[in-house]
Structure formats: C-alpha cells, structure tokens
Short mmCIF file of C-alpha atoms in Angstrom, two decimals:
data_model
loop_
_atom_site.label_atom_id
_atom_site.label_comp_id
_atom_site.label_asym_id
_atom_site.label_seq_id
_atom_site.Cartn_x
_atom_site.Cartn_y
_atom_site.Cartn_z
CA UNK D 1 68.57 67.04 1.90
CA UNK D 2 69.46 70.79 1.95
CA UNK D 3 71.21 72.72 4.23
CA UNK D 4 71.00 76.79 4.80
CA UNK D 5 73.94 78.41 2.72
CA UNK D 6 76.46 78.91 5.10
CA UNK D 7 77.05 82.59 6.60
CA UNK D 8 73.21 83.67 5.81
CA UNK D 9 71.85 85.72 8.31
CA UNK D 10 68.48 85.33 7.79
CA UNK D 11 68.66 81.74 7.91
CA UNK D 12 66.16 80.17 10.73
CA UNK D 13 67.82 78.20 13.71
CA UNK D 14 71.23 78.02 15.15
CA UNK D 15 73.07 81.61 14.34
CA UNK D 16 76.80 81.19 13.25
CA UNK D 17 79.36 81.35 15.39
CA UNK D 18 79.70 84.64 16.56
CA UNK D 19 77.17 85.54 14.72
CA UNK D 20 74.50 87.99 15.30
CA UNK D 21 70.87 86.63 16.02
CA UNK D 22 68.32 86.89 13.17
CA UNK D 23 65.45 89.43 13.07
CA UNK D 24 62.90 88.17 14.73
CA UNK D 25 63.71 84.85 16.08
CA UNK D 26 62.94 84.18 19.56
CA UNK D 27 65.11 85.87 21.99
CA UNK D 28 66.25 89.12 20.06
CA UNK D 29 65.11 91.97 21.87
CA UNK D 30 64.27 92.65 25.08
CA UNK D 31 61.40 90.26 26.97
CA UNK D 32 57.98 92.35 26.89
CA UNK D 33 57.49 93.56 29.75
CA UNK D 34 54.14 91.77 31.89
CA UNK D 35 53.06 90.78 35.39
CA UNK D 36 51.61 95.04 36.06
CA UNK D 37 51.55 95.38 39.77
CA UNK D 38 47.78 96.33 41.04
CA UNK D 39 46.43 99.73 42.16
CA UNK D 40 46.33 98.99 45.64
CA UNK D 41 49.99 97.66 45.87
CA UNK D 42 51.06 100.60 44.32
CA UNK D 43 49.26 102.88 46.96
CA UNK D 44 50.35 100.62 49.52
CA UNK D 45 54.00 101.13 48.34
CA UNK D 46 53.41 104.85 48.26
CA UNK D 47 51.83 104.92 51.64
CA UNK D 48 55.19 102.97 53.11
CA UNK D 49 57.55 105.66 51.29
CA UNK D 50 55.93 108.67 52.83
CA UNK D 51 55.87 106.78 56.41
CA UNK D 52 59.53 107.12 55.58
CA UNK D 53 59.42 110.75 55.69
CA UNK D 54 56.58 111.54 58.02
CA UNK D 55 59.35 111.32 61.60
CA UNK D 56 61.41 113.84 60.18
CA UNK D 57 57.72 116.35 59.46
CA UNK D 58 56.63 114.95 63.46
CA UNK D 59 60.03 116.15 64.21
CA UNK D 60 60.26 118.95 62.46
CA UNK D 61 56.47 119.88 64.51
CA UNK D 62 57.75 119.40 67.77
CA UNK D 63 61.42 120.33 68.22
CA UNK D 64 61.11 122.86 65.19
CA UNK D 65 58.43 125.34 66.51
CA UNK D 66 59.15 128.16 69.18
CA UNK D 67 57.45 131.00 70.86
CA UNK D 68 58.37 134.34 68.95
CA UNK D 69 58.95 136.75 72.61
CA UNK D 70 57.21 139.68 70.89
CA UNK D 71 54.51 138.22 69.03
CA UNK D 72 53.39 135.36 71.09
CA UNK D 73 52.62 133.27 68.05
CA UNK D 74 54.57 129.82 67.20
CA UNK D 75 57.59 130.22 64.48
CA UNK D 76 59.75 127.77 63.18
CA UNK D 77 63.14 127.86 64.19
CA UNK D 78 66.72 126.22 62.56
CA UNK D 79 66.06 122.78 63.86
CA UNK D 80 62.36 122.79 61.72
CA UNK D 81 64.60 123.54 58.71
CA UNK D 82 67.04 120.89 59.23
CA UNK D 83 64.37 118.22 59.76
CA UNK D 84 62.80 119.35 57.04
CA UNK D 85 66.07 118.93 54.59
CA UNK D 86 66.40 115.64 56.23
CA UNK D 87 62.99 114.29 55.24
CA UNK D 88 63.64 115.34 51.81
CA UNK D 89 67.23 113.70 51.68
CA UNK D 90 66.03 110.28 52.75
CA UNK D 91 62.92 110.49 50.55
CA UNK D 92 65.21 111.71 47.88
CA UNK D 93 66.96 108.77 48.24
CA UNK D 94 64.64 106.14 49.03
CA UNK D 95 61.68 107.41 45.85
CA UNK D 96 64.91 108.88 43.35
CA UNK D 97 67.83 106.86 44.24
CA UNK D 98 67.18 103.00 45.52
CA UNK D 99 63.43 103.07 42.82
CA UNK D 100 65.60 104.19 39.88
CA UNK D 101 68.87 102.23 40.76
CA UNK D 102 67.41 98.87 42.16
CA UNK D 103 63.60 99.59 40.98
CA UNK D 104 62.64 98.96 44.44
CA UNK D 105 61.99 101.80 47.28
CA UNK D 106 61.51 100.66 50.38
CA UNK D 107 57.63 100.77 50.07
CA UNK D 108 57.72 98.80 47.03
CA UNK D 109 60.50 96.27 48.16
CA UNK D 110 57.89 95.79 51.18
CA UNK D 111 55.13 95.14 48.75
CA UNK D 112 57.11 93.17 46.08
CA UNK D 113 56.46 95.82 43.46
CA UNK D 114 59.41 96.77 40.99
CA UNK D 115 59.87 100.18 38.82
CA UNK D 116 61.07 99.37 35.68
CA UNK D 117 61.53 101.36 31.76
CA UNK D 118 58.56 100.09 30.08
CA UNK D 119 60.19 99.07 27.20
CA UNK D 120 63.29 97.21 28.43
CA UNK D 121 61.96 95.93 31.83
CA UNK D 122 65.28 97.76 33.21
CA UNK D 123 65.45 100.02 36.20
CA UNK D 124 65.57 103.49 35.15
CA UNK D 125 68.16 105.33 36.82
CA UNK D 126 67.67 108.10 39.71
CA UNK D 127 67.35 111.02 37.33
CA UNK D 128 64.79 109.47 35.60
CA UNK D 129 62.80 108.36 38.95
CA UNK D 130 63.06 112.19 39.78
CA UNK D 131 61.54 113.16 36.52
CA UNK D 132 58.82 110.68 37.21
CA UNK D 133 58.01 112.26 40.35
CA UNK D 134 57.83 115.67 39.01
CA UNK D 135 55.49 114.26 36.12
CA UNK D 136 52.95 113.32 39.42
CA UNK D 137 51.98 117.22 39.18
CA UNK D 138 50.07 116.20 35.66
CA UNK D 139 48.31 113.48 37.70
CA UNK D 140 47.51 115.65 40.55
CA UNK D 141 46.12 118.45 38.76
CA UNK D 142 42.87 116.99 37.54
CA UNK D 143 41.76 116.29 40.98
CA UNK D 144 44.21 113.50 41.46
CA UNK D 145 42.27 111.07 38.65
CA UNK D 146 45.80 110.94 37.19
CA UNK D 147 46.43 108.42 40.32
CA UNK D 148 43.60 105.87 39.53
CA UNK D 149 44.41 105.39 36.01
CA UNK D 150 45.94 102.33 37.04
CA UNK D 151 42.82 101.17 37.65
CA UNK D 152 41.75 100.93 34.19
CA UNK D 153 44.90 101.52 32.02
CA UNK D 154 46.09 98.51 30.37
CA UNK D 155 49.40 98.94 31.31
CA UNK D 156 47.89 99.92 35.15
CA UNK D 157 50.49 103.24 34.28
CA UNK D 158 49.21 106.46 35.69
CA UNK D 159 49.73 109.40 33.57
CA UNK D 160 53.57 110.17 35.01
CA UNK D 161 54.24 106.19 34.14
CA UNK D 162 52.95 107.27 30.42
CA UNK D 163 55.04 110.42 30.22
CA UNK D 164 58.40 108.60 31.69
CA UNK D 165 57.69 105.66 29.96
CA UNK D 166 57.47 103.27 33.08
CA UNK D 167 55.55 100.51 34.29
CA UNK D 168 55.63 98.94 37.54
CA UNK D 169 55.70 94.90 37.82
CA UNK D 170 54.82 92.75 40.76
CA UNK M 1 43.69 84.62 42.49
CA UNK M 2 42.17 85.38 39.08
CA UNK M 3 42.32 89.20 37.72
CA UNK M 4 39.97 91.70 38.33
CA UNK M 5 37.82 93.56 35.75
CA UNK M 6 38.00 97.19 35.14
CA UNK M 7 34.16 97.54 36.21
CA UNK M 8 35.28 94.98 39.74
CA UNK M 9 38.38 97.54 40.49
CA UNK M 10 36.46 100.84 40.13
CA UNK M 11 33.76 99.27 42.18
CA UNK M 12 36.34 98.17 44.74
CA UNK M 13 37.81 101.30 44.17
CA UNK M 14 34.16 103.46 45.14
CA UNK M 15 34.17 101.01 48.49
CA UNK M 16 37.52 102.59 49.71
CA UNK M 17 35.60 105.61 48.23
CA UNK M 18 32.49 105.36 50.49
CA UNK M 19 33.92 104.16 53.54
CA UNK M 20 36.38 107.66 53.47
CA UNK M 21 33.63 109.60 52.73
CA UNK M 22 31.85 108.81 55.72
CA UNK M 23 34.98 109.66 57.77
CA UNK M 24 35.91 112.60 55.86
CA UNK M 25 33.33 115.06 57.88
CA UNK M 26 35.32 114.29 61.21
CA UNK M 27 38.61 114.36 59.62
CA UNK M 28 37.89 117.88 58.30
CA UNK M 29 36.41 119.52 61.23
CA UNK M 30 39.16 117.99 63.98
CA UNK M 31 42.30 118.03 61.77
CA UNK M 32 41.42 120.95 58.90
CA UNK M 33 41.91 118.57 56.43
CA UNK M 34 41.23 119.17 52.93
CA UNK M 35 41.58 118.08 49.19
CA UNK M 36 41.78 121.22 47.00
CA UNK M 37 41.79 121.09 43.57
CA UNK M 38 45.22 121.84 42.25
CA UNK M 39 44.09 122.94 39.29
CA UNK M 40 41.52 125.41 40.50
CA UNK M 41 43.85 126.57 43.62
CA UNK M 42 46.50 127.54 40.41
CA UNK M 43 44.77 128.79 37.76
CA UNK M 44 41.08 129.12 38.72
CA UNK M 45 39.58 126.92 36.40
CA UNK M 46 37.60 123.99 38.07
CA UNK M 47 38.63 120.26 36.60
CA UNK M 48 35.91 117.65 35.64
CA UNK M 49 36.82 115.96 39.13
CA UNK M 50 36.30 119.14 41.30
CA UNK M 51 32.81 118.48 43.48
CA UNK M 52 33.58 115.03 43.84
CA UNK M 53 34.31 115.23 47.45
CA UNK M 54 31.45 117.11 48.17
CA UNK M 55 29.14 114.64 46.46
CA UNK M 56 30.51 111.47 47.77
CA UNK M 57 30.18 112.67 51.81
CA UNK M 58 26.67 114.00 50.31
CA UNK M 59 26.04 110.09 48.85
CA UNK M 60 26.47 108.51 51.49
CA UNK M 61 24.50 110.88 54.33
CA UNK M 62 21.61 110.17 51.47
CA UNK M 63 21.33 113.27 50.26
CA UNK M 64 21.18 112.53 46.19
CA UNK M 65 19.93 115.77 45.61
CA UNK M 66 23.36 117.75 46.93
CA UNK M 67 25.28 115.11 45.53
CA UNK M 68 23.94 115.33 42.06
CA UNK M 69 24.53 119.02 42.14
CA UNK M 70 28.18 118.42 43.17
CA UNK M 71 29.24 116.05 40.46
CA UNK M 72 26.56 113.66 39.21
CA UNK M 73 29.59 111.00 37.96
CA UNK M 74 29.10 110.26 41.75
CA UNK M 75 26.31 108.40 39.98
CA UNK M 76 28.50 106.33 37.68
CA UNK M 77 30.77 105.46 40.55
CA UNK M 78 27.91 104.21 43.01
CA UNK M 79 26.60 101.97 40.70
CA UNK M 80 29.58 100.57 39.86
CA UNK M 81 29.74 99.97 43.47
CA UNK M 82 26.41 98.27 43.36
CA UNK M 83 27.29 95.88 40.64
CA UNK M 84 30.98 95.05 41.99
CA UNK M 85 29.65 92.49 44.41
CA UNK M 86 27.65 90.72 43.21
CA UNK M 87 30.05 90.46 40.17
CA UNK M 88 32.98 89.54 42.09
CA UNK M 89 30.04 86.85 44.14
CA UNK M 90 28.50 85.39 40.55
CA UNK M 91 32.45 84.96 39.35
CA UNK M 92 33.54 83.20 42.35
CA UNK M 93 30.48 81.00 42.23
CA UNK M 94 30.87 80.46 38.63
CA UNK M 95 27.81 81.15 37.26
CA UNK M 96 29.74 84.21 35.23
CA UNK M 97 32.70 83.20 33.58
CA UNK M 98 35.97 84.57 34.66
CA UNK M 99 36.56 88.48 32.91
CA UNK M 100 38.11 88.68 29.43
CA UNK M 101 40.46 91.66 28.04
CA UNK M 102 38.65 94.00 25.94
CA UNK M 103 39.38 94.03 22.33
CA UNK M 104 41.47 97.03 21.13
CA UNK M 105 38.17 98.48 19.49
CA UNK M 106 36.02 97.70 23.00
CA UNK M 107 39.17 99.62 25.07
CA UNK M 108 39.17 102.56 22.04
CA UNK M 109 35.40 103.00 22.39
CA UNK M 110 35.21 102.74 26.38
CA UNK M 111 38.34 106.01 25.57
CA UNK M 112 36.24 107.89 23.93
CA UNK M 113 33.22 107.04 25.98
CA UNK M 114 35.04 108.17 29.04
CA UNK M 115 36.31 111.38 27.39
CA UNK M 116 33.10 112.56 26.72
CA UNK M 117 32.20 111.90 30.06
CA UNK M 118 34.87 113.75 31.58
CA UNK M 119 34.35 116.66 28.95
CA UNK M 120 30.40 116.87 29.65
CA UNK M 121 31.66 116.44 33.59
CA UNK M 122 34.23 119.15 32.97
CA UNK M 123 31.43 122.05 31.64
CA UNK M 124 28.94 121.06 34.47
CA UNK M 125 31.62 122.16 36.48
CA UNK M 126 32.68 125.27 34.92
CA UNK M 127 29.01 126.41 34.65
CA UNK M 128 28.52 125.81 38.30
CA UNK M 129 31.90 126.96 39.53
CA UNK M 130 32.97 129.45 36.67
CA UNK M 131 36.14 130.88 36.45
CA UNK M 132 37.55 132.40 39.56
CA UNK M 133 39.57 130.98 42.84
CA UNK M 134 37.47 129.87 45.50
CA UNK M 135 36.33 131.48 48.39
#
C-alpha cells in the first residue's frame, strides 16, 4: 500500500491541513455560472423598473406644466424639474444601486431574475450596474437588435451584458 | 417546462412582433409615437434594422410588396413565425424530439450566417435610404 508523500500539493484527495486546494480538483474556483434567465423575464423585469419611474414623468406632466402669460403656450415650471430629478434618483437607485448591490431591482426581484459578474456569479456593485446601463446605448443604436440578442446568445447576454461582462440568472 | 430553441424564441419573438404591428398604426396616429433609429437620428447613416417597422405594419395589412421594399428580413422573421408552432405543437406531441444545443461549429456558422445577413441587410438599406437624416 502507498500513501501520497506527505505535504505534496498536487496530490489528489483530502488537502493538508491548512493547506491550499489543488489545481483543478473539484471545488477550486468559482461555480460556473448557469440557469440564464429568458428574454421575456428580462423584459418583464425591465418593464417593472420603468413602472417605477413612470409616477414621477405623470407627475412631472401634470403638476410640472404651466401657462407662459405672454406666449400662451405650456412651459415647464420648478416642480417638472424636481419630479424629474426624483424619477431619476429612485431609478438610480432601484437599476444602479439595489441590481449591483443585491443583483435584484425591484423588476427583477418581482420576476425572480438575478444580475450577476459572469464569471464569479457575484453581484457587481452599483458602479458597475451604471456602466452597464450606459453600455444599453451600443444595443440601442442598431435599431434596438442589441436587446433581442438574448434570444439567441448562448449566454441569453445582450451586447451591454457582453461588454460588462454580466449575465443574468433565474 | 423544457427549453426553447433559438428558431421557437425568434418565432415567439415575431408573434409579440405581429400582434404590435397591428396596433402600432393607432398608437402612432393618437399618441405620436415613434421608434427612430438612433443611429440614423445621430449620425445619418441607416442600420441594417432601420425599415423594419415599416415592413412589419406593411406584413401584416398584406401588403408584401411595401414590406419587401422596407426590409425584406421581415421575410426571415415571418417564417420563422410560421414554423414556431407547429414546432413547439410536433415537440409537445413528441413526434420531434426535444431541441439540442448547437455544436460550437453549428453556433460559429449560424454567426457568420447571420452577419452576412445583417451586412447584405445593412447595404439594402443604405442604397435605399443613403446617407442623410430623415425628413
């Protein structure tokens, strides 16, 4: 009977105490990341999240519009501002904050959808979830195709998901 | 429930696709809605996607002619349409067996297959549209 020479790293099994795992057992690493939420959930999620904001635009509409006394024609006054910048706070902090610090906005946490770093399977921070959002312009400019890739793409990642390096998992 | 195909989702997607379209008229003479390019509203240039709109409300009033002059992928997307259900049908009755992954080399070639339908889409487009903002 033989044993493994005591100490050796690359030996297969039970890792010495303390020890550091060997390359390429099970376990080391991060889990691959699997289970890609559909195209519809994700538009579902999306069309919860602006719901979120819509009020404050209905809002912004009704109480934010007044007569100009010279002109006749409908202006927008302080108060349209100010629901304005409070649409984008809570949107802010619903799409940037709560997706990259829990994964879940409040359209995905409806839908049971989860943001996550493709590679770890780990949230991905608020900066990063802004970033994301900004890389939506690359899927909007070709006609919005950038959207459906989802539908096809292995990974169901549209092209802001590929330049972020995120996935989203049901 | 199982997953869907690529070919089953697209299809799916062109349902959602038609049943839009035929609101779309309405929506855009009560509410002045409208989809513009971004591309085309920045810089001029049309995208392979631009007509699309156009072709699908065209599609489904049946008028192929005005839709093929729009964008003829409109074409690609109907029949996809077609073939979704009784796909989804034949699968569910088992008479088709339940969809596999492509292969890297199927997924590489279906890549390139849809580049060079999105390039050949993409100079229809400029030679009906040219270069310029629109109108």
């Amino acid at each position: 009977m033989t044993y493994p020479p005591p100490n050796d790293p690359y030996a297969q099994g039970q890792p010495p105490y303390g020890g550091q795992p060997p390359y390429g057992a099970p376990g080391y690493g991060p889990a691959p990341v699997t289970g890609y939420a559909s195209w519809l959930q994700r538009v579902g999620a999306y069309l919860i999240d602006g719901l979120v904001s819509a009020p404050f635009g209905i809002l912004a509409s009704i109480f934010g519009m007044s007569t100009d006394d010279v002109t006749g024609l409908k202006t927008p006054n302080a108060m349209y501002y100010v629901f304005l910048l409070l649409g984008f706070v809570v949107s802010g902090y619903n799409r940037w904050y709560l997706a990259g610090t829990t994964g879940q906005s409040w359209g995905k946490k409806a839908l049971g959808i989860r943001l996550v770093d493709a590679n770890t399977g780990q949230a991905i921070g608020g900066f990063k979830a802004f970033g994301r959002d900004i890389c939506h312009i690359v899927d909007a400019i070709i006609c919005y195709i950038g959207f459906l890739f989802p539908l096809w793409d292995q990974k169901k990642q549209t092209l802001a998901d590929k330049i972020v390096s995120t996935v989203v998992v049901k | 429930m199982r997953s869907f195909s690529v070919p089953e989702r697209i299809g799916g997607f062109g349902v959602l696709v038609a049943g839009a379209a035929l609101a779309w008229p309405t929506g855009v003479a009560r509410a002045g809605l409208g989809l513009p390019c971004p591309l085309r509203t920045m810089t001029g240039v049309p995208c392979p996607g631009c007509g699309l709109t156009t072709a699908a409300v065209a599609l489904v009033r049946g008028q192929v002619v005005t839709a093929f002059l729009a964008n003829p992928v409109i074409f690609g997307l109907a029949a996809l349409v077609v073939a979704a259900g009784p796909l989804v049908a034949l699968r569910a009755a088992g008479v088709l067996t339940p969809p596999k992954p492509w292969s890297p080399a199927g997924r590489r070639r279906m890549g390139w297959l849809a580049g060079l339908l999105a390039m050949a889409s993409w100079l229809f487009q400029l030679h009906r549209l040219g270069v310029g903002w629109a109108q």
